[in-house]
XYZ file of C-alpha atoms in Angstrom:
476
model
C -39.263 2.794 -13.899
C -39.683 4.783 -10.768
C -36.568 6.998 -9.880
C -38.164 8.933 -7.074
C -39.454 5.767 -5.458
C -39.407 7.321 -1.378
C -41.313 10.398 -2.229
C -43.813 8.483 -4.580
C -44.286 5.841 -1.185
C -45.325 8.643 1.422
C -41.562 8.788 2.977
C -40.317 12.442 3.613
C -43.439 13.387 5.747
C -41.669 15.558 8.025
C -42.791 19.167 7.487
C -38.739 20.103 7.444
C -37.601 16.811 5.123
C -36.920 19.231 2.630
C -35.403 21.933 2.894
C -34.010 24.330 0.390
C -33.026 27.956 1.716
C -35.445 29.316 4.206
C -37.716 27.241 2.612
C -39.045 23.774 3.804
C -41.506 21.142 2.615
C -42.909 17.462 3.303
C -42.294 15.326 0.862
C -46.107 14.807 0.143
C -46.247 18.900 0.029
C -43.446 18.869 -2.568
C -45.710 15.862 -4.742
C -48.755 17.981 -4.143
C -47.288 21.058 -6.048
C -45.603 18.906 -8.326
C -48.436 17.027 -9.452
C -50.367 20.661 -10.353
C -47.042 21.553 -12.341
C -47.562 18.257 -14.035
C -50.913 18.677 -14.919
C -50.268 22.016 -16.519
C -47.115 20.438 -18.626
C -49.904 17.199 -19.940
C -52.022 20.340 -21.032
C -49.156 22.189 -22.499
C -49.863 23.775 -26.628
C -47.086 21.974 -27.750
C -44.958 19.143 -27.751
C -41.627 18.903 -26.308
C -39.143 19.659 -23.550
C -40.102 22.114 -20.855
C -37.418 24.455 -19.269
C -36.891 25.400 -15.694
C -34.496 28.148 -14.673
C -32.269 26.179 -12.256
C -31.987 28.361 -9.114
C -31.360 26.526 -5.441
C -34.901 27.634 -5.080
C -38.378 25.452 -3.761
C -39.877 26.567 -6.903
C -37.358 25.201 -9.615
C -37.183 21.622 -7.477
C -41.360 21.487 -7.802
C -40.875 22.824 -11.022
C -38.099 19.629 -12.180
C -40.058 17.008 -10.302
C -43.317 18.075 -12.444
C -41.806 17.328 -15.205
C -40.514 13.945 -14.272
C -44.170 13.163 -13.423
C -45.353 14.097 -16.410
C -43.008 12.305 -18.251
C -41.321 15.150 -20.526
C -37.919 15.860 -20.822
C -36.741 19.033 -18.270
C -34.016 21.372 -19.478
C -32.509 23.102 -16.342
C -31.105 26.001 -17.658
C -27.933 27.642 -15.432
C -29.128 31.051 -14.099
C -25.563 32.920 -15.016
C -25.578 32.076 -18.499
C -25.667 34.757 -21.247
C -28.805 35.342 -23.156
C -26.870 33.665 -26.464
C -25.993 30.609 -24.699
C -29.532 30.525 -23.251
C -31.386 31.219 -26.751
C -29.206 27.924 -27.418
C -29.953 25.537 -25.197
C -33.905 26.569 -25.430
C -33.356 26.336 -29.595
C -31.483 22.885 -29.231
C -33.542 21.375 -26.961
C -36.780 22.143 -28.750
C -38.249 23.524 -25.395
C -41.738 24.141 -26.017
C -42.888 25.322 -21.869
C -40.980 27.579 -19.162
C -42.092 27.156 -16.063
C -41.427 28.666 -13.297
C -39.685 32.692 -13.212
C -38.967 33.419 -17.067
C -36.111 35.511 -18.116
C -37.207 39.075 -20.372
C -35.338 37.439 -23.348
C -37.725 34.235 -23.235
C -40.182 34.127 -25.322
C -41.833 30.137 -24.566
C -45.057 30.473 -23.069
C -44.801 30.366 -19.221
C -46.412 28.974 -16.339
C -45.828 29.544 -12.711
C -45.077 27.533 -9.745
C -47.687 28.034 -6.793
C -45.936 26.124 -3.647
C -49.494 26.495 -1.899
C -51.354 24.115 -4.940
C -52.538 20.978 -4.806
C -53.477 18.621 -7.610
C -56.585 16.607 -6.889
C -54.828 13.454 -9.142
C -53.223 10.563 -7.669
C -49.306 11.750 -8.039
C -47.148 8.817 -10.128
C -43.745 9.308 -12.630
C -44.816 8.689 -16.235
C -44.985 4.966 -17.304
C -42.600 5.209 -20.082
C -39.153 5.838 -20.220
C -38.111 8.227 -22.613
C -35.393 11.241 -21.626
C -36.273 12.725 -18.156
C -33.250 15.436 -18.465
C -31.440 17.305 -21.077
C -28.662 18.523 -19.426
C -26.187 20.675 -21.271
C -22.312 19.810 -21.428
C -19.832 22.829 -20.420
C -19.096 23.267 -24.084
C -14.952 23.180 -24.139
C -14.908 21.528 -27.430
C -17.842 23.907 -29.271
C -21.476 24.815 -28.666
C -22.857 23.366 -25.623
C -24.473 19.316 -26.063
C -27.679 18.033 -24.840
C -26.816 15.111 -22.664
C -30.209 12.875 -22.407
C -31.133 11.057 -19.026
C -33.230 8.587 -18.585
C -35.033 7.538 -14.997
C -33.537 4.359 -15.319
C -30.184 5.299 -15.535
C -30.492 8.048 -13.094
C -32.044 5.344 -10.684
C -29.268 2.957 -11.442
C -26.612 5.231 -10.640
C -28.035 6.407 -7.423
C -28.545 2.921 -6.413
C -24.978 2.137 -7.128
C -23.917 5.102 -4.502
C -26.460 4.155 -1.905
C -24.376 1.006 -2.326
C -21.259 2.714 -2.055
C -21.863 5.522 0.193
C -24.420 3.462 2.653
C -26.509 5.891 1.568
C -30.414 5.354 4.063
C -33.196 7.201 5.020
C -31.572 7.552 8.017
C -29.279 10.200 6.302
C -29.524 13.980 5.787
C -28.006 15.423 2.843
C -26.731 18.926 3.308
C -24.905 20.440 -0.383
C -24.461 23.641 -2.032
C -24.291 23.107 -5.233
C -26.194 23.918 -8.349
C -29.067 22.303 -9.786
C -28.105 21.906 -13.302
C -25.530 19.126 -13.608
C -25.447 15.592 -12.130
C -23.951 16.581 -8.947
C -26.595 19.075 -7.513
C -29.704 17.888 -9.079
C -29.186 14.055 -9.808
C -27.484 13.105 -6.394
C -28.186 16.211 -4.412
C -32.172 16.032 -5.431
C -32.910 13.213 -6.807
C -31.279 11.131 -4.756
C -32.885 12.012 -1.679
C -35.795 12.066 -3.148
C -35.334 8.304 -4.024
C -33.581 7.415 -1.142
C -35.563 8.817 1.567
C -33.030 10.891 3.023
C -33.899 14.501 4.466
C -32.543 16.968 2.044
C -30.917 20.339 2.743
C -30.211 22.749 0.173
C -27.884 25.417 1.676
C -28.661 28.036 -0.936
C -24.937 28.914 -1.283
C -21.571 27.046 -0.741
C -20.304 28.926 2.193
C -18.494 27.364 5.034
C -21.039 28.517 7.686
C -23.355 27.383 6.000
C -22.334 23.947 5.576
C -21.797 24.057 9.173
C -25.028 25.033 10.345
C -26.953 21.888 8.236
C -24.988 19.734 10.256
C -25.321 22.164 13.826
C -28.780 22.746 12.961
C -30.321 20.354 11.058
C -28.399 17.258 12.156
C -26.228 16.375 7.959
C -24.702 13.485 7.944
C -23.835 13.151 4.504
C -22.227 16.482 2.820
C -21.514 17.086 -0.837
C -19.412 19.626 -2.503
C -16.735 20.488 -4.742
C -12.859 21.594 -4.150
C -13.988 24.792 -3.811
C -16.456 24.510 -1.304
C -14.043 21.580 0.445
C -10.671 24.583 -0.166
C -13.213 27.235 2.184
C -14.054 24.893 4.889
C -10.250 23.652 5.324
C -9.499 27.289 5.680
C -12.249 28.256 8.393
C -11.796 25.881 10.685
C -14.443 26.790 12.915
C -16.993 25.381 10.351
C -14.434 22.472 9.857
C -14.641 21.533 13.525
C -18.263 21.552 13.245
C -17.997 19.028 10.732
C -16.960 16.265 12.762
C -20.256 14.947 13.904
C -21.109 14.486 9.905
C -20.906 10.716 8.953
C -19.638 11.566 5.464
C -17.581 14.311 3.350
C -17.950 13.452 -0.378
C -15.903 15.475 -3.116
C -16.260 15.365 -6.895
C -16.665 17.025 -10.288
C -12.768 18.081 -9.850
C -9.750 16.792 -8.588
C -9.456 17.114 -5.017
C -5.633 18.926 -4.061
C -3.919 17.164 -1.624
C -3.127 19.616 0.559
C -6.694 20.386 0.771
C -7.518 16.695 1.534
C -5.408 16.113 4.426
C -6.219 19.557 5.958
C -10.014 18.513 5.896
C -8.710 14.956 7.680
C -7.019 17.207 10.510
C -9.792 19.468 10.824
C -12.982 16.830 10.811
C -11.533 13.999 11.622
C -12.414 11.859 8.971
C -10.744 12.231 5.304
C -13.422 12.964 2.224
C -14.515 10.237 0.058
C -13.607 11.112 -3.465
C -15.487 9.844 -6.467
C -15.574 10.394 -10.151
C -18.234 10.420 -12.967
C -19.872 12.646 -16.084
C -22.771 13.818 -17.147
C -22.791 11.158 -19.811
C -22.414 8.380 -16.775
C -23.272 9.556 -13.595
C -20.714 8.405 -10.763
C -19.022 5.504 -12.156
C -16.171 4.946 -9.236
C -16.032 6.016 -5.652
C -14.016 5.269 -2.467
C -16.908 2.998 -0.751
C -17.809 4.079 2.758
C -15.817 1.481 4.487
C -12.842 2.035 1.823
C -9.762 3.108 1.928
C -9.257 6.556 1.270
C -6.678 7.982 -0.458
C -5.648 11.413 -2.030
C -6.102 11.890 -5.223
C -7.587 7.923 -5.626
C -11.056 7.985 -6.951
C -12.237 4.775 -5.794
C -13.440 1.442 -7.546
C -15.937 0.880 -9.327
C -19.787 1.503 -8.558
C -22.378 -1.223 -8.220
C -23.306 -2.251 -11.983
C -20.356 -0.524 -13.561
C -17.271 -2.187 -15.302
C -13.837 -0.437 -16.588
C -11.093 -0.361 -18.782
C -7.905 1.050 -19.722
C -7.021 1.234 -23.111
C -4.045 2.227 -24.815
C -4.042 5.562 -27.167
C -0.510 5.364 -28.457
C -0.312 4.848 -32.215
C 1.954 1.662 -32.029
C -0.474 -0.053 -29.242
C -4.110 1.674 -30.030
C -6.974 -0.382 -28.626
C -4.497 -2.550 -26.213
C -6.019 -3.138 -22.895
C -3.278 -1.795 -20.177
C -1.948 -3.356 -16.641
C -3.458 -2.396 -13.577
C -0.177 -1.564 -12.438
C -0.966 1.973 -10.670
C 1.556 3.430 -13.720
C 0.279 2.897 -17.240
C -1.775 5.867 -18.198
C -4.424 5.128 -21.005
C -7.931 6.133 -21.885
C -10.650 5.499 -19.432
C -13.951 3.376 -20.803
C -16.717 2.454 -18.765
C -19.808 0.592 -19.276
C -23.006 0.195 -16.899
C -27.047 0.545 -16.668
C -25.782 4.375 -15.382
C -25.363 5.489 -19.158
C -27.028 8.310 -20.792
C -29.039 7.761 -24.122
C -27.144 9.972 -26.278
C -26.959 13.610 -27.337
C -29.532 15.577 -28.366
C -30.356 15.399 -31.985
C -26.188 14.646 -32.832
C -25.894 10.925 -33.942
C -22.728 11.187 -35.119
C -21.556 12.660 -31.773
C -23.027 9.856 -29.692
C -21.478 7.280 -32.201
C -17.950 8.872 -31.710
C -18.021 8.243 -28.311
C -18.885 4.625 -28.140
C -16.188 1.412 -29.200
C -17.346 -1.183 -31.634
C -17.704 -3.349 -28.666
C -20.030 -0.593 -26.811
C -17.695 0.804 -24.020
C -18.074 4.397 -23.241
C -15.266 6.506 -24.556
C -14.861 8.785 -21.187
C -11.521 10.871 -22.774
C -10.157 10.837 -19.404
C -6.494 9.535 -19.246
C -6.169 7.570 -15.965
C -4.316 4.662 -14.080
C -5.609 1.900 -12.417
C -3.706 -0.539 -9.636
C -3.867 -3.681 -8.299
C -6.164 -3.549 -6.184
C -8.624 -1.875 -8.822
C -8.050 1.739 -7.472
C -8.509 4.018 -10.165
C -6.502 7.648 -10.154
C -7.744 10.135 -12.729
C -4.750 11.435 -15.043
C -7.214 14.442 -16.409
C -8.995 15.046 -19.647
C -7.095 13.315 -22.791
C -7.206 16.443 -24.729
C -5.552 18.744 -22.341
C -3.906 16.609 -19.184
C -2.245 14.237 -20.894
C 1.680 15.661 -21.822
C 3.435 14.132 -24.344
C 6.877 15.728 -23.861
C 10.189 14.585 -25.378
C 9.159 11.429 -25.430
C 7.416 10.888 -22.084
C 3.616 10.447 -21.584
C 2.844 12.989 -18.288
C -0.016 13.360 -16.905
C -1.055 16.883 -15.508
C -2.569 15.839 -11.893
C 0.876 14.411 -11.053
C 2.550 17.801 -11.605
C -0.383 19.652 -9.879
C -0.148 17.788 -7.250
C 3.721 18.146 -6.669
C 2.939 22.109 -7.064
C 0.586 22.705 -4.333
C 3.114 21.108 -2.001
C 4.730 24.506 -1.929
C 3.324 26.742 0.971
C 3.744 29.458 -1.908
C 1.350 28.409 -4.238
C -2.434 28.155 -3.161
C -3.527 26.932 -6.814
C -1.903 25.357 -9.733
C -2.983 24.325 -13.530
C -0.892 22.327 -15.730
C -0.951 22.449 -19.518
C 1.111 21.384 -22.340
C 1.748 23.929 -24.919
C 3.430 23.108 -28.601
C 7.284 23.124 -28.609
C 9.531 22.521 -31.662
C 12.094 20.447 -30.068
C 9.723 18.472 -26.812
C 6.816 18.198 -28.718
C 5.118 19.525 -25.993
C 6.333 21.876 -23.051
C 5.158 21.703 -19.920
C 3.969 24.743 -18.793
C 2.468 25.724 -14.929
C -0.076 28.348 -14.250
C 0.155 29.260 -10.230
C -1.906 31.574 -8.093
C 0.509 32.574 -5.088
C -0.542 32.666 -1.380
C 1.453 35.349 -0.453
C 4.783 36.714 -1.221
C 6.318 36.191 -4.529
C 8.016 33.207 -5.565
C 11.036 32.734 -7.947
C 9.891 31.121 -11.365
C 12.402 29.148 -11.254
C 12.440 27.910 -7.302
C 9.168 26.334 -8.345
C 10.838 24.282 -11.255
C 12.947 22.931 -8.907
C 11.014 22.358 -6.283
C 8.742 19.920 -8.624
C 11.926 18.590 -9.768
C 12.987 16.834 -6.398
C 9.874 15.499 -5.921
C 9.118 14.185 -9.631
C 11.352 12.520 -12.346
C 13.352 15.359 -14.472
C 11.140 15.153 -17.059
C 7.960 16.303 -15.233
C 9.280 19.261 -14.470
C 7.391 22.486 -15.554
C 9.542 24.269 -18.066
C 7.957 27.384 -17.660
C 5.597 29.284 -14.849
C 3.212 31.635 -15.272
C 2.192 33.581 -12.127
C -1.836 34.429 -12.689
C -4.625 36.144 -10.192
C -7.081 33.696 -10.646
C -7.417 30.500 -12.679
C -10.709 30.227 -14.906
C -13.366 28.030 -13.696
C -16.466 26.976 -14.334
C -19.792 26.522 -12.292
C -18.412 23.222 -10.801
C -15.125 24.507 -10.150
C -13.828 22.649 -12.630
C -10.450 24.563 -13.877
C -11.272 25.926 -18.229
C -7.872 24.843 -19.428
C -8.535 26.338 -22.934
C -8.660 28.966 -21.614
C -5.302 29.606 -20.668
C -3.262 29.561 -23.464
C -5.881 32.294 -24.953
């Protein structure tokens, strides 16, 4: 399986197709240095993985597309992280190479990353397909997992968005984000890199930034997260600039509306919203030509089928109506799967059905019309309250209606006579707001029973390098 089939063909031969930083490449200059990278992995002391420190950087992209030609397993490892969670994901992986820059507290043997060398070998991806990427989990439920990629999935799902997306070579791809989950290196690398689409990295998610890959260096298709999207709606200078873009794509979090249709006013065009993991890839998105609504994830991807299923105790395992209302577990099944986690068996096994549908653990709703909304994770979004299954997005939503509150998290916390209480964590935009104004305020616009029985007024709510809000980490 080939995954990066355009740069492997001779496409990206502009001197600028790639361009990450104040750095820029052809795509046969990026093969050339990837190829010598390769060569030194093939002649590596030991077997296993090989570990690249995942900067926005030239080097780490030759450095991850080595690896894929040489057929081993690459570890991106997050730049922020601790040394402790890094001595883990180097020990659980097996990594036996670091190349590229190496941290003092690494100890693998090393080998650098010259952007000026060339390999004298014919450049070509490994013929087997074994794991291309061990890419860690966020770790919410204990110490962090080793998803495993393969090229064929990877290729599968990025063949599903081209689909979806009308994703060409004609396309530039302008993102910010970071090159150690799906997002930033599968779609925002990878798939250019298959695809044939000029790639700019913007080195960091700032709204003048974004707006000077499309001023400057002609994007058409953007990528980012609610964070990035929150920043642009709120400069709209860069938002204007925007406009000439053929396509805003959100995901890894839940999009807020307010943030949605301030991004339609702004550029013109409303963002396509999608949804996937690191176990899946993207397994639904709002096509292109789709209808887009807020908060609606799409349908799904080419190659992918889904199903709800019930998790109550007195209907477990019942499939539920597409009836836009019935919340149940999410399962998906596709070519876009990942091969399991590293060295845990009994963890992959848990999260397949007998039947071999992917367990996502995201509650969600699907409608007629096979729009799917995402509900949140199982484990934290989903509110059983006096009765009532609530899911947390719904209440979120309602909250950052208010012109007072400029964030919102929603969490159920144990309660002797509900079961569950609902309880809202808000960051304020300005003045303070009455606790209990806000209670009511969701109460108008939601059934009685959604309504947050407490508030909590915070600075800042705890994310992580995706923007993804760390639940557990409010109740601590």
């Amino acid at each position: 399986m080939t995954l990066l089939a355009a740069l492997l063909e001779g496409g990206l031969d502009d001197p600028e197709a790639i361009r990450i930083g104040d750095t820029s490449m052809s795509g046969p200059e990026l093969l050339g240095a990837a190829s010598v990278v390769a060569d030194q992995i093939v002649d590596r002391p030991a077997e296993g993985p090989v570990a690249v420190l995942a900067e926005p950087t030239a080097h780490a992209i030759v450095a991850m597309v080595g690896g894929l030609l040489a057929g081993t397993p690459v570890v991106p490892v997050p730049p922020d992280v601790g040394s402790g969670e890094r001595a883990h994901l180097l020990a659980d992986s097996g990594a036996s190479l670091w190349i590229g820059e190496r941290p003092t507290d690494v100890t693998l043997p090393v080998r650098k990353v010259d952007l000026s060398r060339r390999s004298g070998d014919v450049a070509r991806e490994a013929p087997h397909d074994g794991p291309a990427l061990v890419l860690y989990t966020s770790g919410t439920t204990g110490a962090p997992k080793g998803v495993l990629l393969s090229r064929t999935a990877m290729a599968a799902g990025l063949d599903g968005l081209a689909d979806a997306w009308e994703w060409t070579a004609e396309d530039t791809l302008a993102h910010g984000l970071p090159l150690f989950h799906v997002h930033g290196l599968v779609l925002g690398v990878f798939g250019a890199l298959r695809l044939g689409s000029r790639l700019v990295h913007v080195g960091r998610p700032r709204p003048d930034l974004y707006a000077s890959a499309v001023r400057d260096h002609g994007a058409t298709l953007l990528f980012g997260v609610p964070t990035i999207w929150s920043r642009i709606a709120a400069d709209p200078a860069a938002a204007e600039v925007l406009r000439s873009a053929r396509l805003l794509v959100s995901g890894s979090a839940p999009l807020p509306v307010p943030v949605f249709e301030k991004l339609r006013e702004l550029t013109g065009q409303a963002p396509v919203e999608r949804y996937g993991m690191s176990e899946t890839m993207i397994t639904l998105s709002v096509r292109a030509d789709g209808e887009r609504r807020p908060g609606w994830v799409g349908v799904p991807v080419a190659g992918v089928e889904t199903r709800l299923v019930s998790t109550d105790e007195e209907t477990d395992g019942e499939l539920l109506p597409h009836d836009g209302e019935s919340i149940g577990e999410l399962q998906v099944r596709g070519p876009g799967l990942f091969t399991g986690y590293l060295g845990r068996p009994e963890a992959t096994a848990e999260t397949w059905t007998k039947d071999r549908w992917f367990r996502t653990g995201d509650a969600a709703v699907i409608d007629a019309g096979g729009y799917h909304r995402i509900v949140g994770r199982r484990s934290v979004d989903l509110i059983k309250t006096g009765g009532y299954r609530v899911g947390a997005g719904e209440i979120e939503t309602a909250l950052l209606e208010h012109d007072g509150i400029r964030e919102a998290a929603v969490v159920g916390e144990p309660d002797d006579d509900l079961g569950q209480r609902i309880v809202a964590h808000v960051v304020l935009a300005g003045e303070p707001v009455d606790p209990d104004e806000i209670i009511a305020f969701v109460a108008e616009r939601l059934s009685a029973h959604k309504r947050p029985r407490e508030v909590r007024v915070v600075d800042a709510l705890p994310r992580n390098a995706m923007g993804k809000v760390q639940k557990a980490r409010l109740s601590m």
